[in-house]
Coordinates of C-alpha atoms and ligand atoms in Angstrom, one line a residue:
X1 CA 37.3 108.5 153.6
X2 CA 34.3 109.8 155.5
X3 CA 30.9 108.2 155.0
X4 CA 29.8 111.3 153.1
X5 CA 32.6 110.8 150.6
X6 CA 31.8 107.1 150.3
X7 CA 28.2 108.0 149.8
X8 CA 28.9 110.5 147.1
X9 CA 31.3 108.2 145.4
X10 CA 28.8 105.4 145.5
X11 CA 26.1 107.6 144.0
X12 CA 28.5 108.8 141.3
X13 CA 29.3 105.2 140.3
X14 CA 25.6 104.4 140.3
X15 CA 24.8 107.4 138.2
X16 CA 27.4 106.3 135.6
X17 CA 26.1 102.8 135.6
X18 CA 22.5 104.0 135.4
X19 CA 23.3 106.0 132.3
X20 CA 24.1 102.6 130.7
X21 CA 21.3 100.7 132.1
X22 CA 17.8 101.8 133.1
X23 CA 17.2 102.1 136.9
X24 CA 16.2 98.9 138.6
X25 CA 13.7 99.3 141.5
X26 CA 15.7 96.9 143.7
X27 CA 18.8 99.0 143.3
X28 CA 16.9 102.2 144.3
X29 CA 15.4 100.4 147.2
X30 CA 18.9 99.2 148.3
X31 CA 20.3 102.7 148.0
X32 CA 17.7 104.6 150.0
X33 CA 16.4 102.2 152.5
X34 CA 19.6 101.9 154.6
X35 CA 20.6 104.6 157.0
X36 CA 23.7 103.1 158.7
X37 CA 26.7 104.8 157.1
X38 CA 28.8 101.7 157.3
X39 CA 26.8 99.2 155.3
X40 CA 25.0 101.7 153.0
X41 CA 27.4 101.1 150.2
X42 CA 27.5 97.4 150.8
X43 CA 23.8 97.1 150.5
X44 CA 23.8 99.3 147.5
X45 CA 26.3 97.2 145.6
X46 CA 24.5 94.0 146.6
X47 CA 21.2 95.4 145.3
X48 CA 23.0 96.5 142.1
X49 CA 24.4 93.0 141.6
X50 CA 21.1 91.3 142.1
X51 CA 19.3 93.6 139.7
X52 CA 22.0 93.1 137.1
X53 CA 22.0 89.4 137.5
X54 CA 18.3 89.0 137.0
X55 CA 17.7 91.8 134.6
X56 CA 16.2 90.5 131.4
X57 CA 15.9 92.3 128.1
X58 CA 12.3 92.3 126.9
X59 CA 12.5 91.6 123.2
X60 CA 9.4 92.5 121.2
X61 CA 9.9 90.8 117.9
X62 CA 12.2 88.2 116.3
X63 CA 13.2 87.9 112.7
X64 CA 13.8 84.5 111.2
X65 CA 14.1 83.4 107.6
X66 CA 12.9 80.4 105.8
X67 CA 15.2 77.6 104.7
X68 CA 16.0 78.1 101.0
X69 CA 15.7 75.2 98.6
X70 CA 19.4 75.4 97.9
X71 CA 20.3 75.1 101.6
X72 CA 22.4 72.0 100.7
X73 CA 24.9 74.3 99.0
X74 CA 25.4 76.4 102.1
X75 CA 29.0 76.9 103.4
X76 CA 30.4 74.3 105.6
X77 CA 33.8 74.2 107.5
X78 CA 33.9 70.4 107.1
X79 CA 33.4 70.6 103.3
X80 CA 30.9 68.5 101.5
X81 CA 33.0 65.4 100.9
X82 CA 31.8 63.6 104.0
X83 CA 28.6 61.7 103.1
X84 CA 27.5 61.9 106.8
X85 CA 27.3 65.7 106.3
X86 CA 24.8 65.5 103.5
X87 CA 21.7 67.5 104.4
X88 CA 18.3 65.8 104.5
X89 CA 16.1 68.8 103.3
X90 CA 12.9 67.3 104.6
X91 CA 14.3 66.9 108.1
X92 CA 16.1 70.2 108.0
X93 CA 12.8 72.0 107.1
X94 CA 11.0 70.2 109.9
X95 CA 13.7 71.1 112.4
X96 CA 13.7 74.7 111.4
X97 CA 10.0 74.9 111.8
X98 CA 10.3 73.3 115.3
X99 CA 12.8 76.0 116.1
X100 CA 10.5 78.8 114.9
X101 CA 7.7 77.2 116.9
X102 CA 9.8 77.2 120.1
X103 CA 10.7 80.9 119.5
X104 CA 7.1 81.7 119.1
X105 CA 6.5 80.5 122.6
X106 CA 8.3 83.6 123.9
X107 CA 8.1 86.2 121.1
X108 CA 6.2 87.1 117.9
X109 CA 8.3 85.9 115.0
X110 CA 8.5 87.5 111.6
X111 CA 9.5 84.8 109.2
X112 CA 11.0 86.2 106.0
X113 CA 11.0 84.3 102.8
X114 CA 14.4 82.9 101.6
X115 CA 16.2 85.3 99.4
X116 CA 18.0 85.5 96.1
X117 CA 19.7 88.5 94.6
X118 CA 18.1 90.0 91.6
X119 CA 19.7 92.0 88.8
X120 CA 18.5 93.2 85.4
X121 CA 19.7 91.3 82.4
X122 CA 20.7 93.0 79.1
X123 CA 17.0 93.3 78.1
X124 CA 16.2 95.1 81.3
X125 CA 14.2 92.2 82.8
X126 CA 14.8 91.3 86.4
X127 CA 16.5 88.0 86.9
X128 CA 17.6 86.1 90.0
X129 CA 21.4 86.1 89.7
X130 CA 22.5 84.6 92.9
X131 CA 21.0 82.3 95.4
X132 CA 21.8 82.6 99.0
X133 CA 21.9 79.1 100.5
X134 CA 23.1 80.5 103.9
X135 CA 20.3 83.1 104.2
X136 CA 18.5 81.1 107.0
X137 CA 21.4 82.2 109.3
X138 CA 19.9 85.6 109.6
X139 CA 21.8 86.5 112.8
X140 CA 24.9 87.3 110.8
X141 CA 23.3 90.1 108.9
X142 CA 22.7 92.6 111.8
X143 CA 23.6 93.6 115.3
X144 CA 20.7 95.2 117.1
X145 CA 20.6 96.8 120.5
X146 CA 17.6 98.8 121.5
X147 CA 16.5 100.8 118.5
X148 CA 19.9 100.8 116.9
X149 CA 20.7 98.3 114.2
X150 CA 24.0 97.9 112.4
X151 CA 23.5 95.9 109.2
X152 CA 26.7 94.1 108.6
X153 CA 29.0 93.4 105.6
X154 CA 29.5 89.8 106.1
X155 CA 32.9 88.2 106.1
X156 CA 32.3 85.6 103.4
X157 CA 31.7 87.2 99.9
X158 CA 29.1 84.6 99.0
X159 CA 26.8 85.8 101.8
X160 CA 26.8 89.4 100.9
X161 CA 23.4 90.4 99.6
X162 CA 21.5 88.4 102.3
X163 CA 21.4 91.6 104.4
X164 CA 19.3 93.7 101.9
X165 CA 15.9 92.3 102.8
X166 CA 16.8 92.5 106.5
X167 CA 17.7 96.2 106.1
X168 CA 14.3 97.0 104.6
X169 CA 12.4 95.1 107.2
X170 CA 14.3 96.8 110.1
X171 CA 13.5 100.2 108.6
X172 CA 9.8 99.3 108.3
X173 CA 9.9 98.2 112.0
X174 CA 11.0 101.8 112.8
X175 CA 14.6 100.9 113.9
X176 CA 17.4 103.3 113.4
X177 CA 19.2 101.3 110.8
X178 CA 22.7 101.8 109.5
X179 CA 24.2 99.8 106.7
X180 CA 27.9 99.1 107.0
X181 CA 28.0 98.1 103.3
X182 CA 27.8 101.7 102.3
X183 CA 31.2 102.4 103.8
X184 CA 34.6 101.0 103.6
X185 CA 35.4 101.4 107.3
X186 CA 34.3 103.3 110.3
X187 CA 36.7 106.2 109.6
X188 CA 35.0 106.7 106.3
X189 CA 31.7 106.6 107.9
X190 CA 32.6 109.2 110.6
X191 CA 34.1 111.5 108.0
X192 CA 31.0 111.2 105.9
X193 CA 32.7 110.0 102.8
X194 CA 31.3 107.2 100.6
X195 CA 33.0 103.8 100.0
X196 CA 35.3 103.6 97.1
X197 CA 34.3 100.8 94.7
X198 CA 35.9 97.5 95.3
X199 CA 37.8 98.5 98.4
X200 CA 35.9 96.5 101.0
X201 CA 37.7 96.5 104.3
X202 CA 35.5 96.2 107.4
X203 CA 33.6 92.9 107.8
X204 CA 31.5 91.5 110.6
X205 CA 29.3 88.5 111.1
X206 CA 26.6 88.9 113.7
X207 CA 27.6 85.5 115.1
X208 CA 30.8 87.0 116.4
X209 CA 29.0 89.6 118.5
X210 CA 27.6 88.7 121.9
X211 CA 25.6 91.3 123.8
X212 CA 25.0 90.2 127.3
X213 CA 23.1 93.3 128.4
X214 CA 26.3 94.5 130.2
X215 CA 29.0 94.0 127.6
X216 CA 29.3 93.8 123.9
X217 CA 31.9 91.2 123.1
X218 CA 33.3 91.1 119.6
X219 CA 35.3 88.0 118.6
X220 CA 37.8 88.5 115.8
X221 CA 37.5 85.6 113.4
X222 CA 37.9 84.6 109.8
X223 CA 34.7 86.5 109.2
X224 CA 35.1 89.5 111.6
X225 CA 38.2 91.6 111.1
X226 CA 39.8 94.4 113.1
X227 CA 38.2 97.1 110.9
X228 CA 34.8 95.4 111.5
X229 CA 35.4 95.4 115.2
X230 CA 36.4 99.1 115.0
X231 CA 33.1 99.8 113.2
X232 CA 31.2 98.3 116.1
X233 CA 33.4 100.2 118.7
X234 CA 32.4 103.4 117.0
X235 CA 28.8 102.6 116.2
X236 CA 28.0 101.3 119.7
X237 CA 30.2 103.8 121.5
X238 CA 27.8 104.1 124.4
X239 CA 28.2 100.4 125.3
X240 CA 31.1 98.6 126.9
X241 CA 32.6 97.0 123.8
X242 CA 35.3 94.3 124.4
X243 CA 37.2 93.0 121.4
X244 CA 38.6 89.5 121.7
X245 CA 41.7 88.5 119.7
X246 CA 41.2 85.8 117.1
X247 CA 41.4 82.4 118.6
X248 CA 44.4 80.3 117.7
X249 CA 44.6 76.8 119.1
X250 CA 47.8 74.8 119.6
X251 CA 47.9 72.3 116.8
X252 CA 47.9 69.3 119.2
X253 CA 44.4 69.8 120.6
X254 CA 42.7 68.2 117.6
X255 CA 39.9 70.7 117.9
X256 CA 39.0 73.1 115.1
X257 CA 38.4 76.8 115.9
X258 CA 34.7 77.5 116.0
X259 CA 33.3 79.6 113.1
X260 CA 32.0 82.4 115.4
X261 CA 32.3 83.5 119.0
X262 CA 28.7 82.5 119.7
X263 CA 29.4 79.1 118.3
X264 CA 31.1 78.6 121.6
X265 CA 29.9 81.2 124.2
X266 CA 26.4 82.6 124.7
X267 CA 24.5 84.0 127.7
X268 CA 21.5 83.0 129.7
X269 CA 21.1 86.3 131.4
X270 CA 23.1 89.4 132.0
X271 CA 25.3 87.7 134.5
X272 CA 25.5 84.1 133.3
X273 CA 27.4 82.6 130.4
X274 CA 27.8 79.1 128.9
X275 CA 31.1 78.0 127.5
X276 CA 32.6 74.6 126.5
X277 CA 35.0 72.7 128.7
X278 CA 38.5 72.6 127.2
X279 CA 41.0 75.0 125.5
X280 CA 38.4 76.8 123.3
X281 CA 36.3 77.8 126.3
X282 CA 39.4 78.6 128.3
X283 CA 40.8 80.9 125.7
X284 CA 37.5 82.7 125.0
X285 CA 36.7 83.2 128.7
X286 CA 40.2 84.4 129.5
X287 CA 40.0 87.0 126.8
X288 CA 36.5 88.0 127.9
X289 CA 37.9 88.6 131.5
X290 CA 34.8 86.9 132.8
X291 CA 36.0 86.7 136.4
X292 CA 36.9 90.3 136.7
X293 CA 33.6 91.3 135.1
X294 CA 31.6 89.2 137.5
X295 CA 30.1 86.6 135.2
X296 CA 29.0 83.1 136.4
X297 CA 30.1 80.6 133.8
X298 CA 28.7 77.1 133.3
X299 CA 31.0 74.9 131.4
X300 CA 29.5 72.2 129.2
X301 CA 31.2 69.1 127.7
X302 CA 29.8 69.6 124.2
X303 CA 30.2 72.9 122.3
X304 CA 26.9 72.7 120.4
X305 CA 25.0 72.9 123.7
X306 CA 26.7 76.2 124.6
X307 CA 24.8 78.0 121.9
X308 CA 21.4 78.9 123.3
X309 CA 18.8 81.6 122.6
X310 CA 17.7 83.3 125.8
X311 CA 14.6 85.3 125.1
X312 CA 12.0 86.8 127.5
X313 CA 12.5 84.1 130.2
X314 CA 12.8 81.1 127.8
X315 CA 16.1 79.5 127.0
X316 CA 16.1 77.5 123.8
X317 CA 18.9 74.9 123.7
X318 CA 20.2 72.3 121.3
X319 CA 18.8 68.8 121.9
X320 CA 22.1 67.0 121.8
X321 CA 22.8 63.5 123.1
X322 CA 25.1 64.8 125.8
X323 CA 23.4 64.0 129.1
X324 CA 25.9 65.8 131.2
X325 CA 25.3 69.0 129.1
X326 CA 21.6 68.7 129.5
X327 CA 22.0 68.3 133.3
X328 CA 24.2 71.3 133.7
X329 CA 21.9 73.4 131.4
X330 CA 18.8 72.4 133.3
X331 CA 20.4 73.5 136.6
X332 CA 21.8 76.7 135.1
X333 CA 18.5 77.7 133.6
X334 CA 16.6 76.9 136.8
X335 CA 19.1 79.0 138.8
X336 CA 18.5 81.9 136.4
X337 CA 14.8 81.5 137.0
X338 CA 14.0 80.8 133.4
X339 CA 12.4 78.0 131.4
X340 CA 14.2 75.6 129.1
X341 CA 13.1 74.1 125.9
X342 CA 15.2 71.7 123.7
X343 CA 15.1 71.6 119.9
X344 CA 17.0 69.5 117.5
X345 CA 18.6 71.4 114.6
X346 CA 21.3 68.8 113.8
X347 CA 20.7 69.2 110.0
X348 CA 21.4 72.9 110.2
X349 CA 24.5 72.2 112.3
X350 CA 25.9 70.3 109.3
X351 CA 26.3 73.8 107.7
X352 CA 27.8 75.2 110.9
X353 CA 24.5 76.7 112.1
X354 CA 23.5 76.7 115.7
X355 CA 20.5 78.2 117.4
X356 CA 21.3 81.9 117.8
X357 CA 22.1 82.1 114.1
X358 CA 18.6 81.4 112.9
X359 CA 17.1 84.5 114.5
X360 CA 17.6 88.1 115.4
X361 CA 16.0 89.4 118.6
X362 CA 14.8 93.0 118.5
X363 CA 13.6 95.5 121.0
X364 CA 11.9 97.3 118.1
Ligands
CIR401 C1 28.4 80.2 107.2 O1 29.4 79.6 107.0 O2 28.4 81.4 107.1 C2 27.1 79.4 107.4 N1 27.2 78.2 106.8 C3 26.9 79.2 108.9 C4 26.6 80.5 109.6 C5 26.3 80.3 111.0 N2 26.0 81.6 111.7 C6 26.1 81.8 113.0 O3 26.5 80.9 113.7 N3 25.9 83.0 113.4

């Protein structure tokens, strides 16, 4: 191949990539500054990698939702029989406020009131018919990238209805909002037909969707099904969507499968992931093809520490007692040139909530 062909090929690849990601000055610099034919492409790809690695999304507003009075009734994988799992509401509220305070250090936060569903009774008066104890976990209600927001039909029936308030707020924020609940599956949506009553098929929980800035990973789970993943594939067709098979652990490991993909794997920046040591981390990372896709992965001994919120240069992490995780996290965050803050949301964790699930980050 002559250097002209290499140059053209390199430029074509860059153009394709650029259509997915806005141009980075460093990459342009790398492309045009070098004149030697031999190392032009090498410098270009180096510059591309550095710009990708350090690229940060600038989020403009976050949505959170207050803890409802009925939070103790929220779903829990461990069940409610274990007395150690009983929620102390006073502590839970304080922890949630600490979380919102930490978030406000890097982004304005719109804190919505807790929700109930309302219906009319036989006399036509509006009555609260259903409380939503899980509504603080607002992440599950929507997937938002840029101006596009897909409001989800959540996997657990008891959670449906939580999304309505979020839908209205996103519209008011000027987002292009689409509500999955209006359709049975993506085929129906694309054909423009309306959902048939009672035939709910596609389900997605936002906690199963990890957008790193380069790839949109969708983990199949007890909450997110194949139809739901197809919906995301079609809705976010301009992104690299990678669907991960549902995690099945060999019965001997003694570990339970995490509720969501992001219960185990999150990102610090567009090139850096956190995942737990052990089979859960191994299986997720293998399915995500992290090596091939060029991610740096930091493996932490405890899974709770792997769920971090990375927002505008600040990484908010769970304040667990695992010293080794704290050390690895500190180094990873420093390497990524970001700041770290630890918050303790252990009361929310009793209901399988981690840090990402209590907010939605928007580029509204
Ligand atoms: C649930 O089972 O749906 C809630 N108790 C926990 C949801 C946590 N959400 C998340 O990690 N994205």
